[in-house]
């Protein structure tokens, strides 16, 4: 019976770790004030990862995001059948003394197959850009942790 429980635990841990499961978290060791020039969707999403009640140790300046959609393949009737979505976001990170710590344009892309229904295809594209924003936020948070270690 002990071997079955151990085997079941190992299988469950493997399945959960392979699907990208993680516990939700709020960044408590690094806190930042986020600024952007416009009503920036990325800046609003990034703001959710910081506790705004704590002292701000960093200033993150988010530039205008650049969305790019490129056609990858066509059907036999010369219509688009798939494309790549690309998202670029310039970000600068300053410490509390206004010293530049990081200046980088973060990029991410994804491949999508076109859906025949116009509304469904438009929603798929919007969701694709949302996923790319989440991916860039993860990249940025990892970079901020490394900056905090130094």
C-alpha positions as CSV (number, residue, x, y, z in Angstrom):
1,X,0.0,0.0,0.0
2,X,2.9,2.3,0.8
3,X,4.4,1.7,-2.6
4,X,1.1,2.6,-4.4
5,X,0.8,5.9,-2.4
6,X,4.4,6.8,-3.2
7,X,3.9,5.9,-6.9
8,X,0.6,8.0,-7.0
9,X,2.4,10.9,-5.4
10,X,5.3,10.8,-7.9
11,X,2.9,10.6,-10.9
12,X,0.8,13.5,-9.6
13,X,3.8,15.7,-9.0
14,X,5.2,14.9,-12.4
15,X,1.9,15.7,-14.1
16,X,1.4,19.0,-12.2
17,X,5.0,20.1,-12.9
18,X,4.9,19.2,-16.6
19,X,1.7,21.2,-17.3
20,X,3.2,24.5,-15.9
21,X,1.2,24.4,-12.7
22,X,2.4,26.9,-10.1
23,X,0.9,28.6,-7.2
24,X,-0.1,32.2,-7.7
25,X,2.1,34.8,-6.1
26,X,2.5,38.4,-5.5
27,X,6.0,39.7,-5.6
28,X,6.8,40.8,-2.1
29,X,10.6,41.2,-2.2
30,X,10.6,43.7,-5.2
31,X,8.1,46.4,-5.5
32,X,7.8,49.0,-8.2
33,X,6.1,52.1,-9.4
34,X,5.0,51.6,-13.0
35,X,4.7,54.5,-15.4
36,X,3.6,54.6,-19.1
37,X,2.7,57.4,-21.5
38,X,-0.7,56.0,-22.5
39,X,-3.4,53.8,-21.1
40,X,-1.1,50.8,-21.6
41,X,-2.6,47.3,-21.2
42,X,0.8,45.8,-20.4
43,X,1.4,48.3,-17.6
44,X,-2.0,47.6,-16.1
45,X,-1.3,43.8,-16.2
46,X,2.2,44.3,-14.7
47,X,0.8,46.4,-11.9
48,X,-1.2,43.4,-10.6
49,X,2.1,41.6,-9.8
50,X,3.2,44.1,-7.2
51,X,1.9,45.0,-3.8
52,X,1.1,48.7,-4.0
53,X,0.9,49.1,-0.3
54,X,4.6,48.5,0.2
55,X,7.5,51.0,-0.3
56,X,8.5,51.3,-4.0
57,X,12.1,50.3,-4.6
58,X,12.1,50.5,-8.4
59,X,10.5,52.6,-11.2
60,X,9.5,50.7,-14.3
61,X,8.9,52.8,-17.4
62,X,6.8,51.0,-20.0
63,X,7.0,52.2,-23.6
64,X,4.4,51.8,-26.3
65,X,3.9,48.2,-27.3
66,X,4.4,47.2,-30.9
67,X,2.1,44.5,-32.2
68,X,3.0,42.8,-35.5
69,X,1.0,40.1,-37.4
70,X,2.8,38.4,-40.3
71,X,1.3,35.9,-42.7
72,X,3.1,32.5,-42.7
73,X,1.1,30.4,-45.0
74,X,-1.7,30.7,-47.6
75,X,-4.5,28.3,-48.8
76,X,-4.7,27.2,-52.4
77,X,-7.2,30.0,-53.0
78,X,-4.5,32.5,-51.9
79,X,-6.1,33.4,-48.5
80,X,-4.2,33.5,-45.2
81,X,-4.2,30.2,-43.4
82,X,-1.8,31.0,-40.5
83,X,0.3,33.8,-39.1
84,X,2.8,34.8,-36.4
85,X,1.9,37.3,-33.8
86,X,4.9,39.3,-32.5
87,X,4.8,41.7,-29.5
88,X,7.6,44.1,-28.6
89,X,7.6,46.3,-25.5
90,X,10.4,48.6,-24.5
91,X,11.0,48.7,-20.8
92,X,13.4,50.8,-18.6
93,X,14.0,50.0,-14.9
94,X,15.4,52.6,-12.5
95,X,16.3,52.3,-8.8
96,X,15.0,54.8,-6.2
97,X,18.0,57.1,-7.0
98,X,16.9,57.3,-10.6
99,X,19.9,55.2,-11.8
100,X,19.2,53.2,-14.9
101,X,19.4,49.5,-14.1
102,X,17.8,47.9,-17.2
103,X,16.9,49.2,-20.7
104,X,15.6,46.5,-23.0
105,X,12.9,45.8,-25.5
106,X,11.2,42.5,-24.5
107,X,9.8,40.4,-27.3
108,X,7.6,37.4,-27.7
109,X,5.9,35.7,-30.6
110,X,3.4,32.9,-31.2
111,X,2.0,30.9,-34.2
112,X,-1.7,30.9,-34.9
113,X,-3.9,29.1,-37.5
114,X,-6.6,31.2,-38.9
115,X,-10.2,30.4,-37.9
116,X,-12.8,30.8,-40.7
117,X,-15.3,32.8,-38.6
118,X,-14.2,36.5,-38.5
119,X,-15.3,37.1,-34.9
120,X,-13.6,33.9,-33.6
121,X,-10.4,34.7,-35.4
122,X,-10.4,38.3,-34.0
123,X,-10.9,36.9,-30.5
124,X,-8.1,34.4,-31.1
125,X,-5.7,37.2,-32.0
126,X,-6.6,39.2,-29.0
127,X,-6.1,36.2,-26.7
128,X,-2.7,35.5,-28.5
129,X,-1.5,39.1,-27.7
130,X,-2.7,38.6,-24.1
131,X,-0.7,35.4,-23.7
132,X,2.4,37.2,-25.1
133,X,1.9,40.0,-22.5
134,X,1.9,37.4,-19.8
135,X,5.0,35.8,-21.2
136,X,6.8,39.1,-21.3
137,X,5.7,39.9,-17.7
138,X,7.3,36.5,-16.6
139,X,10.5,37.4,-18.4
140,X,10.6,40.8,-16.8
141,X,9.9,39.5,-13.3
142,X,12.8,37.0,-13.7
143,X,15.1,39.8,-14.8
144,X,14.0,41.9,-11.8
145,X,14.8,39.1,-9.4
146,X,18.3,38.8,-10.9
147,X,18.7,42.6,-10.5
148,X,17.6,42.3,-6.9
149,X,20.2,39.6,-6.2
150,X,23.1,41.8,-7.4
